[in-house]
Amino acid sequence: MGDCQSTQAVENDEVVWGRVESDTEPDGDFDTNARLCKYACGKPVQPGETKRGNKFDTCCRTCAMNKGIGIHDPTCGGAAPAPTSSRKACTKGAKCRDRSDAHLKDVAHPLDEDYAIACSMTKDVQPDPLTLRTIFDWSDADGSGKLSRKELEQSLAMIKRACGDVLGSITDEAWNHLDEDGNGVVNFGEFASWAGPRLGLELGVAKMLGKSASLMMASSPCSVIGCPCEAYGGKDEDDHGKKCKECKHKRGLHVAKATTGEVPFPPYWSHHDGDFNELISLPGKTAVEEFQKLLDKTYRKAYTKDRAKHNPTNPKVPQGFEVLAVKRNENKNTWQEYAFRRGDIMSRPDRPEIFADVKTSLAMDEIGGDKANRLLSDCNEWYLFHGTNPEAAAAICASDFKVSRAGSSTGTLYGKGLYFAESITKADEYAKPNAEGRYAVLLCRVIGGRVNYTDEVTPDPEVCDLAPEPDALPPALDEEGEESKGAPEEEALVQEEVTPAAEVTSLPEEDKVPQHSALLGVYQELCRMGLHSPGAIRLAPAHVRDVVVKLYQSLVERPPPAPFHRERRVHLKEPNCKNPAWRHLLDGSRRKTPRVVIDVTTGMGGGPELDLLEIRLWEINASLSHLPEPPPVKDVYVVSESAYGLRGDKKPLHFSRQKERFKDFLPQIEHVLLDNCSKYFREVEKMRNVTSKSKKRGGTMFSAEGIQRACVLQTLIRRRPDLPDDALVIFSDLDEVPSAAAIQMLRVCTTNSAAKEGPWVQANYPMPYNLRVGCKDRPKSQLHMQGAFATMGFLRRKKTLALRYNIRHNLIVPSAGIHLTYTGSRADVDYKLLHHGESGQILATKATAHGKRLDFCKIDDETVFQMEQLLRDNPVSVARAWERKSSILHKEPQGDLRKCQVPWALLTHPERYPHFWGKASGAPHENVTC
């Protein structure tokens, strides 16, 4: 059919509706002087005037809302008087999930004939025009983003009433045709391919595509015929005559190609309009060289049992791969379906947790070029490999992956789905040669969406299949590369489509090695890299520092040596709001309801910070321990991290990898990925490109820290408009742990007029190195005055908070918390200093307090043991080695640690946090009560 159209006849003053599938003019007399609707539907305009006195120029409200596609309401052209009253329109439109008879009768929805009229009678309603997306959203009764056969059948009657009986009934044959990938449900791409030609409606995806559509138009490929350059290589401010570094053609010849469809195609594609499905050979050396670098960067000489299973005649791991040819897959239908699903995830208010450390995508970032900017990390979009044979690769490019065929050749270890790898070595395990001895691998765009992560070596496939609502997102094929020789690597499997999961890896054997022995392995590797001292690490280029950071990874992600016992939690006494020490802040009365607490920290770097985060969360949790469970308010914990440290070094997302450790708090955690902040990412690139040794040696790198903090606060304001203005915001570094007692006073007691909305400065007790430093009375001048308390209203107005405020002009929170700096094992402190803006290197390699610093190549197992012991017993001689100081600590902490605001979790778990207590892991501890 062409457009959905309607005819009207007046019988006994009643409007009778009928649907026709004809574009012919109505029978009978026709007034050639009548003004017709401006949307060219052929109907006369509505008689009368607008509220401003202008004559109507459309036939009816429904036609105006749907831009003349042939849908009309009973008032069309004056056939019936405009109603003076009507039922209201549902404010949720097509995404309404209430299908009760009473609700459907009381309010109008997008497929109802009176919807446009109802919208005009309802305040602040944004009408949903009749499009394929509107029909799909209405049919999606459970809001899953996918249609079951039952859902589609239940909505057919309304679709037919709105657009005529053109879809027919859903037979088994029709459903199998609809469900192209055989996964039992229909996504929007499949629905649009089936219903679009039959209904003749627009897709209606412009709003949904949003940011993803803009990204497609961001790059500007070279327009010279035959030139493979995909983006101008140069600066944004270059004039049109400047030549591209890649292809040597002028910048003026690099332009984004226009597209006439609703879904924009990548500007570097050869096709942009019409129907197309073609593999495009990429000429020249550039593409081959880029993909050769990609294979080299993701190669790892590691044997897995899968290699022998899938290649029994050639189980050896190849020495490498050679790229012979690269082809780009330009498939209109596959791309549109992919764009729909990506846009759908991007338009949802609840964004998924981000997994940004996928090796393939990171390698593309390093290689650079326009490919590095094509992905949207907000929805976990990655580049991943899929190994197969050349004939199967061509078939997949032509017709997409089929979930119904999942595991037909290699099995389904993690359940029914599509399998991908982030390493070329692993993907090659599943590749098979053709008659010429060539292998094929597909480089695919894959959307992970909400990721179900498992690190089990042999998981239950049914558990993976029944993971909590993962996003089933079909990958779009971007390039196909062919290599000679082959078979690749790595215990890293990424499963997508029906049951999306993340990288699956087994724990390295190094985790079973004593820590000082593992640390010796780090120093020996530094020696092999040609690095001989901590200062050499500071001056090393970015790619070398990246390797150094990775050496420490297994050491700083070790599981704690003992379990956590939440039953040991302290129970605070009722707060004394009239405490004289607080009278400058409080008016002596209690609030009716405690404040919500919003804890904001920045820059999860690793090292001891996983321990510090755990200690901090449990301390805040205890601030309402004087009340019965559950607490009357729900706190919010903002945890931010980046795939780069504060000196631009690549690092894992430690919280994301270890989130199971924080399962008690996950529902209340707002996870912020700092790499989504463009300013921060530009600053990281700037730091990574610093080559001046004088800048690395003498300059600090604090600008990234400031950008991080601004990004976190602005993200919080944007994400959580629901938080009350009187909520208590805690803003400090992770090692500045606020006291539960201080938080209790601020959230339970009423602040006075002088306190206003903050900020109030945190007076933290300084506790460097470990608890053996002891607790003693300190004058105000020796307290660590950093970190702030404020209200959410203050943050919304000022748009920012600072870590330091002038204590002469701002009120101070007494006994606010503790500053636990330089804490943890030697590996922990090394790792933290590597990422520190002021340091950039590791601890001094000293085995004795007054001894010389040792070359990495001269350190042995006994020396490492002595270095660890020195950090516990005489930490100042190591941490501040340049001052040549020495101060041996008492064997046990002196004084009452509770008076120095030591958190309850740390006080009651010496066996879990031995290094905070100045003990070797596994050493005996005296019982400590709190």
PDB file of C-alpha atoms in Angstrom, residues 99-324:
ATOM      1  CA  ARG A  99      -2.850  -1.830  29.378  1.00  0.00           C
ATOM      2  CA  SER A 100      -5.794  -2.031  31.797  1.00  0.00           C
ATOM      3  CA  ASP A 101      -9.233  -1.459  30.266  1.00  0.00           C
ATOM      4  CA  ALA A 102      -9.920   1.479  32.567  1.00  0.00           C
ATOM      5  CA  HIS A 103      -6.713   3.276  31.579  1.00  0.00           C
ATOM      6  CA  LEU A 104      -7.188   2.676  27.847  1.00  0.00           C
ATOM      7  CA  LYS A 105     -10.711   4.045  28.127  1.00  0.00           C
ATOM      8  CA  ASP A 106      -9.803   7.132  30.181  1.00  0.00           C
ATOM      9  CA  VAL A 107      -6.859   8.439  28.111  1.00  0.00           C
ATOM     10  CA  ALA A 108      -5.874   8.394  24.426  1.00  0.00           C
ATOM     11  CA  HIS A 109      -2.742   6.775  23.013  1.00  0.00           C
ATOM     12  CA  PRO A 110      -0.900   7.246  19.671  1.00  0.00           C
ATOM     13  CA  LEU A 111      -2.855   4.590  17.739  1.00  0.00           C
ATOM     14  CA  ASP A 112      -6.253   5.959  18.857  1.00  0.00           C
ATOM     15  CA  GLU A 113      -8.231   8.028  16.316  1.00  0.00           C
ATOM     16  CA  ASP A 114      -8.733  10.903  18.757  1.00  0.00           C
ATOM     17  CA  TYR A 115      -5.096  11.034  19.903  1.00  0.00           C
ATOM     18  CA  ALA A 116      -4.229  14.338  18.176  1.00  0.00           C
ATOM     19  CA  ILE A 117      -7.370  16.012  19.542  1.00  0.00           C
ATOM     20  CA  ALA A 118      -6.626  14.620  23.019  1.00  0.00           C
ATOM     21  CA  CYS A 119      -3.065  15.997  22.845  1.00  0.00           C
ATOM     22  CA  SER A 120      -4.451  19.470  22.115  1.00  0.00           C
ATOM     23  CA  MET A 121      -6.584  19.177  25.253  1.00  0.00           C
ATOM     24  CA  THR A 122      -3.717  18.010  27.488  1.00  0.00           C
ATOM     25  CA  LYS A 123      -1.074  20.303  28.932  1.00  0.00           C
ATOM     26  CA  ASP A 124       2.661  19.610  28.468  1.00  0.00           C
ATOM     27  CA  VAL A 125       2.229  16.535  26.244  1.00  0.00           C
ATOM     28  CA  GLN A 126       4.673  15.910  23.419  1.00  0.00           C
ATOM     29  CA  PRO A 127       2.633  14.053  20.731  1.00  0.00           C
ATOM     30  CA  ASP A 128       4.028  10.879  19.163  1.00  0.00           C
ATOM     31  CA  PRO A 129       3.448  11.031  15.362  1.00  0.00           C
ATOM     32  CA  LEU A 130       2.458   7.745  13.760  1.00  0.00           C
ATOM     33  CA  THR A 131       5.731   6.135  12.675  1.00  0.00           C
ATOM     34  CA  LEU A 132       7.157   2.630  12.657  1.00  0.00           C
ATOM     35  CA  ARG A 133       8.953   3.428  15.903  1.00  0.00           C
ATOM     36  CA  THR A 134       5.722   4.576  17.552  1.00  0.00           C
ATOM     37  CA  ILE A 135       3.931   1.377  16.547  1.00  0.00           C
ATOM     38  CA  PHE A 136       6.865  -0.728  17.749  1.00  0.00           C
ATOM     39  CA  ASP A 137       7.047   1.064  21.119  1.00  0.00           C
ATOM     40  CA  TRP A 138       3.295   0.634  21.636  1.00  0.00           C
ATOM     41  CA  SER A 139       3.458  -3.062  20.753  1.00  0.00           C
ATOM     42  CA  ASP A 140       6.373  -3.533  23.188  1.00  0.00           C
ATOM     43  CA  ALA A 141       4.054  -3.956  26.167  1.00  0.00           C
ATOM     44  CA  ASP A 142       6.740  -5.031  28.650  1.00  0.00           C
ATOM     45  CA  GLY A 143       9.272  -2.363  27.589  1.00  0.00           C
ATOM     46  CA  SER A 144      11.999  -4.913  26.835  1.00  0.00           C
ATOM     47  CA  GLY A 145      12.993  -3.320  23.529  1.00  0.00           C
ATOM     48  CA  LYS A 146      11.959  -6.540  21.733  1.00  0.00           C
ATOM     49  CA  LEU A 147       8.602  -7.900  20.551  1.00  0.00           C
ATOM     50  CA  SER A 148       7.407 -11.396  21.306  1.00  0.00           C
ATOM     51  CA  ARG A 149       4.941 -13.017  18.954  1.00  0.00           C
ATOM     52  CA  LYS A 150       2.208 -12.636  21.590  1.00  0.00           C
ATOM     53  CA  GLU A 151       2.861  -8.883  21.952  1.00  0.00           C
ATOM     54  CA  LEU A 152       2.700  -8.308  18.204  1.00  0.00           C
ATOM     55  CA  GLU A 153      -0.510 -10.303  17.848  1.00  0.00           C
ATOM     56  CA  GLN A 154      -2.147  -8.374  20.687  1.00  0.00           C
ATOM     57  CA  SER A 155      -1.406  -5.011  19.048  1.00  0.00           C
ATOM     58  CA  LEU A 156      -2.435  -5.993  15.499  1.00  0.00           C
ATOM     59  CA  ALA A 157      -6.059  -4.870  15.976  1.00  0.00           C
ATOM     60  CA  MET A 158      -5.023  -1.301  16.870  1.00  0.00           C
ATOM     61  CA  ILE A 159      -2.475  -1.188  14.017  1.00  0.00           C
ATOM     62  CA  LYS A 160      -5.153  -2.297  11.536  1.00  0.00           C
ATOM     63  CA  ARG A 161      -7.607   0.261  12.887  1.00  0.00           C
ATOM     64  CA  ALA A 162      -5.031   3.009  12.369  1.00  0.00           C
ATOM     65  CA  CYS A 163      -3.546   1.944   9.024  1.00  0.00           C
ATOM     66  CA  GLY A 164      -5.801  -0.643   7.443  1.00  0.00           C
ATOM     67  CA  ASP A 165      -5.679  -4.413   7.201  1.00  0.00           C
ATOM     68  CA  VAL A 166      -2.369  -4.695   5.382  1.00  0.00           C
ATOM     69  CA  LEU A 167      -0.251  -6.709   7.825  1.00  0.00           C
ATOM     70  CA  GLY A 168      -2.397  -9.827   7.881  1.00  0.00           C
ATOM     71  CA  SER A 169      -2.309 -12.428  10.617  1.00  0.00           C
ATOM     72  CA  ILE A 170       0.927 -13.676  12.165  1.00  0.00           C
ATOM     73  CA  THR A 171       1.272 -17.229  10.877  1.00  0.00           C
ATOM     74  CA  ASP A 172       4.218 -19.493  11.696  1.00  0.00           C
ATOM     75  CA  GLU A 173       5.682 -18.719   8.273  1.00  0.00           C
ATOM     76  CA  ALA A 174       5.211 -14.963   8.757  1.00  0.00           C
ATOM     77  CA  TRP A 175       6.823 -15.075  12.201  1.00  0.00           C
ATOM     78  CA  ASN A 176       9.846 -17.032  10.945  1.00  0.00           C
ATOM     79  CA  HIS A 177      10.271 -14.435   8.212  1.00  0.00           C
ATOM     80  CA  LEU A 178       9.982 -11.649  10.770  1.00  0.00           C
ATOM     81  CA  ASP A 179      12.405 -13.186  13.258  1.00  0.00           C
ATOM     82  CA  GLU A 180      15.351 -13.178  10.861  1.00  0.00           C
ATOM     83  CA  ASP A 181      18.032 -14.099  13.389  1.00  0.00           C
ATOM     84  CA  GLY A 182      15.937 -16.865  14.977  1.00  0.00           C
ATOM     85  CA  ASN A 183      16.277 -15.709  18.587  1.00  0.00           C
ATOM     86  CA  GLY A 184      12.544 -15.901  19.332  1.00  0.00           C
ATOM     87  CA  VAL A 185      11.933 -12.152  19.536  1.00  0.00           C
ATOM     88  CA  VAL A 186      11.812  -9.291  17.032  1.00  0.00           C
ATOM     89  CA  ASN A 187      13.924  -6.173  17.410  1.00  0.00           C
ATOM     90  CA  PHE A 188      13.085  -2.837  15.820  1.00  0.00           C
ATOM     91  CA  GLY A 189      15.275  -3.420  12.769  1.00  0.00           C
ATOM     92  CA  GLU A 190      13.504  -6.687  11.960  1.00  0.00           C
ATOM     93  CA  PHE A 191      10.095  -5.094  12.566  1.00  0.00           C
ATOM     94  CA  ALA A 192      10.917  -2.099  10.353  1.00  0.00           C
ATOM     95  CA  SER A 193      12.116  -4.342   7.505  1.00  0.00           C
ATOM     96  CA  TRP A 194       8.840  -6.283   7.644  1.00  0.00           C
ATOM     97  CA  ALA A 195       6.261  -3.563   8.410  1.00  0.00           C
ATOM     98  CA  GLY A 196       7.883  -0.607   6.617  1.00  0.00           C
ATOM     99  CA  PRO A 197       7.061  -1.565   3.010  1.00  0.00           C
ATOM    100  CA  ARG A 198       3.536  -2.609   4.029  1.00  0.00           C
ATOM    101  CA  LEU A 199       2.565   0.465   6.066  1.00  0.00           C
ATOM    102  CA  GLY A 200       4.502   3.114   4.144  1.00  0.00           C
ATOM    103  CA  LEU A 201       5.339   5.013   7.349  1.00  0.00           C
ATOM    104  CA  GLU A 202       8.519   6.858   8.287  1.00  0.00           C
ATOM    105  CA  LEU A 203      10.962   5.145  10.618  1.00  0.00           C
ATOM    106  CA  GLY A 204      10.656   7.860  13.267  1.00  0.00           C
ATOM    107  CA  VAL A 205      14.133   7.278  14.676  1.00  0.00           C
ATOM    108  CA  ALA A 206      15.724  10.745  14.514  1.00  0.00           C
ATOM    109  CA  LYS A 207      15.289  11.413  18.240  1.00  0.00           C
ATOM    110  CA  MET A 208      16.302   7.881  19.182  1.00  0.00           C
ATOM    111  CA  LEU A 209      19.523   7.964  17.160  1.00  0.00           C
ATOM    112  CA  GLY A 210      20.501  11.285  18.738  1.00  0.00           C
ATOM    113  CA  LYS A 211      24.205  11.272  19.629  1.00  0.00           C
ATOM    114  CA  SER A 212      24.974   8.179  17.559  1.00  0.00           C
ATOM    115  CA  ALA A 213      23.687   9.891  14.415  1.00  0.00           C
ATOM    116  CA  SER A 214      25.805  12.961  15.103  1.00  0.00           C
ATOM    117  CA  LEU A 215      28.855  10.775  15.538  1.00  0.00           C
ATOM    118  CA  MET A 216      28.372   9.291  12.076  1.00  0.00           C
ATOM    119  CA  MET A 217      28.638  12.743  10.525  1.00  0.00           C
ATOM    120  CA  ALA A 218      31.659  13.821  12.565  1.00  0.00           C
ATOM    121  CA  SER A 219      34.376  12.513  10.248  1.00  0.00           C
ATOM    122  CA  SER A 220      35.258  13.908   6.840  1.00  0.00           C
ATOM    123  CA  PRO A 221      36.699  11.426   4.312  1.00  0.00           C
ATOM    124  CA  CYS A 222      38.604  12.481   1.223  1.00  0.00           C
ATOM    125  CA  SER A 223      36.319  13.060  -1.778  1.00  0.00           C
ATOM    126  CA  VAL A 224      38.993  12.374  -4.415  1.00  0.00           C
ATOM    127  CA  ILE A 225      37.872   9.344  -6.447  1.00  0.00           C
ATOM    128  CA  GLY A 226      39.791   6.246  -5.414  1.00  0.00           C
ATOM    129  CA  CYS A 227      41.430   7.860  -2.349  1.00  0.00           C
ATOM    130  CA  PRO A 228      41.074   5.533   0.689  1.00  0.00           C
ATOM    131  CA  CYS A 229      41.639   8.310   3.261  1.00  0.00           C
ATOM    132  CA  GLU A 230      38.795   8.189   5.790  1.00  0.00           C
ATOM    133  CA  ALA A 231      39.437  11.407   7.720  1.00  0.00           C
ATOM    134  CA  TYR A 232      41.470  14.586   7.351  1.00  0.00           C
ATOM    135  CA  GLY A 233      44.834  14.198   9.050  1.00  0.00           C
ATOM    136  CA  GLY A 234      45.608  17.574  10.551  1.00  0.00           C
ATOM    137  CA  LYS A 235      44.322  20.234  12.922  1.00  0.00           C
ATOM    138  CA  ASP A 236      40.756  21.554  13.111  1.00  0.00           C
ATOM    139  CA  GLU A 237      41.928  25.107  12.509  1.00  0.00           C
ATOM    140  CA  ASP A 238      43.812  24.276   9.276  1.00  0.00           C
ATOM    141  CA  ASP A 239      42.656  26.253   6.227  1.00  0.00           C
ATOM    142  CA  HIS A 240      41.175  24.578   3.127  1.00  0.00           C
ATOM    143  CA  GLY A 241      44.510  24.628   1.311  1.00  0.00           C
ATOM    144  CA  LYS A 242      46.423  22.678   3.955  1.00  0.00           C
ATOM    145  CA  LYS A 243      47.356  19.143   2.865  1.00  0.00           C
ATOM    146  CA  CYS A 244      46.277  16.007   4.701  1.00  0.00           C
ATOM    147  CA  LYS A 245      49.126  14.124   6.387  1.00  0.00           C
ATOM    148  CA  GLU A 246      47.656  10.798   5.243  1.00  0.00           C
ATOM    149  CA  CYS A 247      46.731  11.249   1.575  1.00  0.00           C
ATOM    150  CA  LYS A 248      48.356  14.647   0.768  1.00  0.00           C
ATOM    151  CA  HIS A 249      45.092  15.996  -0.655  1.00  0.00           C
ATOM    152  CA  LYS A 250      43.874  19.427   0.487  1.00  0.00           C
ATOM    153  CA  ARG A 251      41.614  19.803   3.496  1.00  0.00           C
ATOM    154  CA  GLY A 252      38.899  21.372   1.332  1.00  0.00           C
ATOM    155  CA  LEU A 253      38.541  18.010  -0.422  1.00  0.00           C
ATOM    156  CA  HIS A 254      37.730  16.256   2.871  1.00  0.00           C
ATOM    157  CA  VAL A 255      33.985  16.624   3.366  1.00  0.00           C
ATOM    158  CA  ALA A 256      31.249  14.584   5.062  1.00  0.00           C
ATOM    159  CA  LYS A 257      28.912  13.047   2.513  1.00  0.00           C
ATOM    160  CA  ALA A 258      25.238  13.948   2.779  1.00  0.00           C
ATOM    161  CA  THR A 259      22.604  11.270   3.207  1.00  0.00           C
ATOM    162  CA  THR A 260      18.902  11.553   2.428  1.00  0.00           C
ATOM    163  CA  GLY A 261      17.660   8.782   4.727  1.00  0.00           C
ATOM    164  CA  GLU A 262      16.686   8.929   8.382  1.00  0.00           C
ATOM    165  CA  VAL A 263      19.615   6.709   9.351  1.00  0.00           C
ATOM    166  CA  PRO A 264      22.977   8.238   8.376  1.00  0.00           C
ATOM    167  CA  PHE A 265      25.605   5.871   7.056  1.00  0.00           C
ATOM    168  CA  PRO A 266      29.301   6.269   7.883  1.00  0.00           C
ATOM    169  CA  PRO A 267      30.614   9.160   5.758  1.00  0.00           C
ATOM    170  CA  TYR A 268      33.661   7.141   4.672  1.00  0.00           C
ATOM    171  CA  TRP A 269      31.433   4.503   3.006  1.00  0.00           C
ATOM    172  CA  SER A 270      31.139   4.357  -0.773  1.00  0.00           C
ATOM    173  CA  HIS A 271      27.324   3.951  -0.641  1.00  0.00           C
ATOM    174  CA  HIS A 272      24.899   6.334   1.033  1.00  0.00           C
ATOM    175  CA  ASP A 273      21.550   5.999  -0.766  1.00  0.00           C
ATOM    176  CA  GLY A 274      19.365   3.263  -2.206  1.00  0.00           C
ATOM    177  CA  ASP A 275      19.678  -0.428  -1.441  1.00  0.00           C
ATOM    178  CA  PHE A 276      23.221  -1.765  -1.239  1.00  0.00           C
ATOM    179  CA  ASN A 277      25.030  -4.827   0.065  1.00  0.00           C
ATOM    180  CA  GLU A 278      28.631  -5.036  -1.074  1.00  0.00           C
ATOM    181  CA  LEU A 279      32.126  -5.879   0.139  1.00  0.00           C
ATOM    182  CA  ILE A 280      34.400  -2.972  -0.844  1.00  0.00           C
ATOM    183  CA  SER A 281      38.092  -3.743  -1.326  1.00  0.00           C
ATOM    184  CA  LEU A 282      40.194  -1.033   0.304  1.00  0.00           C
ATOM    185  CA  PRO A 283      43.005  -0.012  -2.060  1.00  0.00           C
ATOM    186  CA  GLY A 284      46.467   1.209  -1.173  1.00  0.00           C
ATOM    187  CA  LYS A 285      48.794   0.332   1.675  1.00  0.00           C
ATOM    188  CA  THR A 286      47.141   2.376   4.431  1.00  0.00           C
ATOM    189  CA  ALA A 287      44.347  -0.058   5.288  1.00  0.00           C
ATOM    190  CA  VAL A 288      46.629  -3.095   5.239  1.00  0.00           C
ATOM    191  CA  GLU A 289      49.211  -1.303   7.404  1.00  0.00           C
ATOM    192  CA  GLU A 290      46.589  -0.203   9.942  1.00  0.00           C
ATOM    193  CA  PHE A 291      45.129  -3.664  10.275  1.00  0.00           C
ATOM    194  CA  GLN A 292      48.566  -5.207  10.461  1.00  0.00           C
ATOM    195  CA  LYS A 293      49.213  -2.971  13.482  1.00  0.00           C
ATOM    196  CA  LEU A 294      45.890  -4.050  14.977  1.00  0.00           C
ATOM    197  CA  LEU A 295      46.769  -7.742  14.674  1.00  0.00           C
ATOM    198  CA  ASP A 296      50.253  -7.128  16.042  1.00  0.00           C
ATOM    199  CA  LYS A 297      48.922  -5.215  19.065  1.00  0.00           C
ATOM    200  CA  THR A 298      46.308  -7.833  19.930  1.00  0.00           C
ATOM    201  CA  TYR A 299      48.626 -10.811  19.373  1.00  0.00           C
ATOM    202  CA  ARG A 300      49.675 -12.801  22.389  1.00  0.00           C
ATOM    203  CA  LYS A 301      51.722 -15.976  22.294  1.00  0.00           C
ATOM    204  CA  ALA A 302      49.560 -18.030  24.633  1.00  0.00           C
ATOM    205  CA  TYR A 303      48.298 -21.571  24.195  1.00  0.00           C
ATOM    206  CA  THR A 304      44.771 -22.572  25.236  1.00  0.00           C
ATOM    207  CA  LYS A 305      43.041 -25.941  25.200  1.00  0.00           C
ATOM    208  CA  ASP A 306      40.535 -24.615  22.650  1.00  0.00           C
ATOM    209  CA  ARG A 307      43.293 -24.388  20.040  1.00  0.00           C
ATOM    210  CA  ALA A 308      43.913 -28.138  20.044  1.00  0.00           C
ATOM    211  CA  LYS A 309      40.164 -28.774  20.134  1.00  0.00           C
ATOM    212  CA  HIS A 310      39.393 -26.691  17.056  1.00  0.00           C
ATOM    213  CA  ASN A 311      42.688 -27.223  15.187  1.00  0.00           C
ATOM    214  CA  PRO A 312      43.818 -30.765  16.093  1.00  0.00           C
ATOM    215  CA  THR A 313      46.063 -31.021  13.026  1.00  0.00           C
ATOM    216  CA  ASN A 314      47.837 -27.723  13.759  1.00  0.00           C
ATOM    217  CA  PRO A 315      47.644 -26.976  17.506  1.00  0.00           C
ATOM    218  CA  LYS A 316      50.720 -24.730  17.623  1.00  0.00           C
ATOM    219  CA  VAL A 317      50.382 -20.999  18.329  1.00  0.00           C
ATOM    220  CA  PRO A 318      51.611 -19.091  15.250  1.00  0.00           C
ATOM    221  CA  GLN A 319      54.465 -16.623  15.532  1.00  0.00           C
ATOM    222  CA  GLY A 320      52.308 -13.882  14.004  1.00  0.00           C
ATOM    223  CA  PHE A 321      49.938 -12.973  11.189  1.00  0.00           C
ATOM    224  CA  GLU A 322      50.298 -11.163   7.894  1.00  0.00           C
ATOM    225  CA  VAL A 323      47.414  -9.099   6.509  1.00  0.00           C
ATOM    226  CA  LEU A 324      46.983  -9.710   2.779  1.00  0.00           C
TER     227      LEU A 324
END
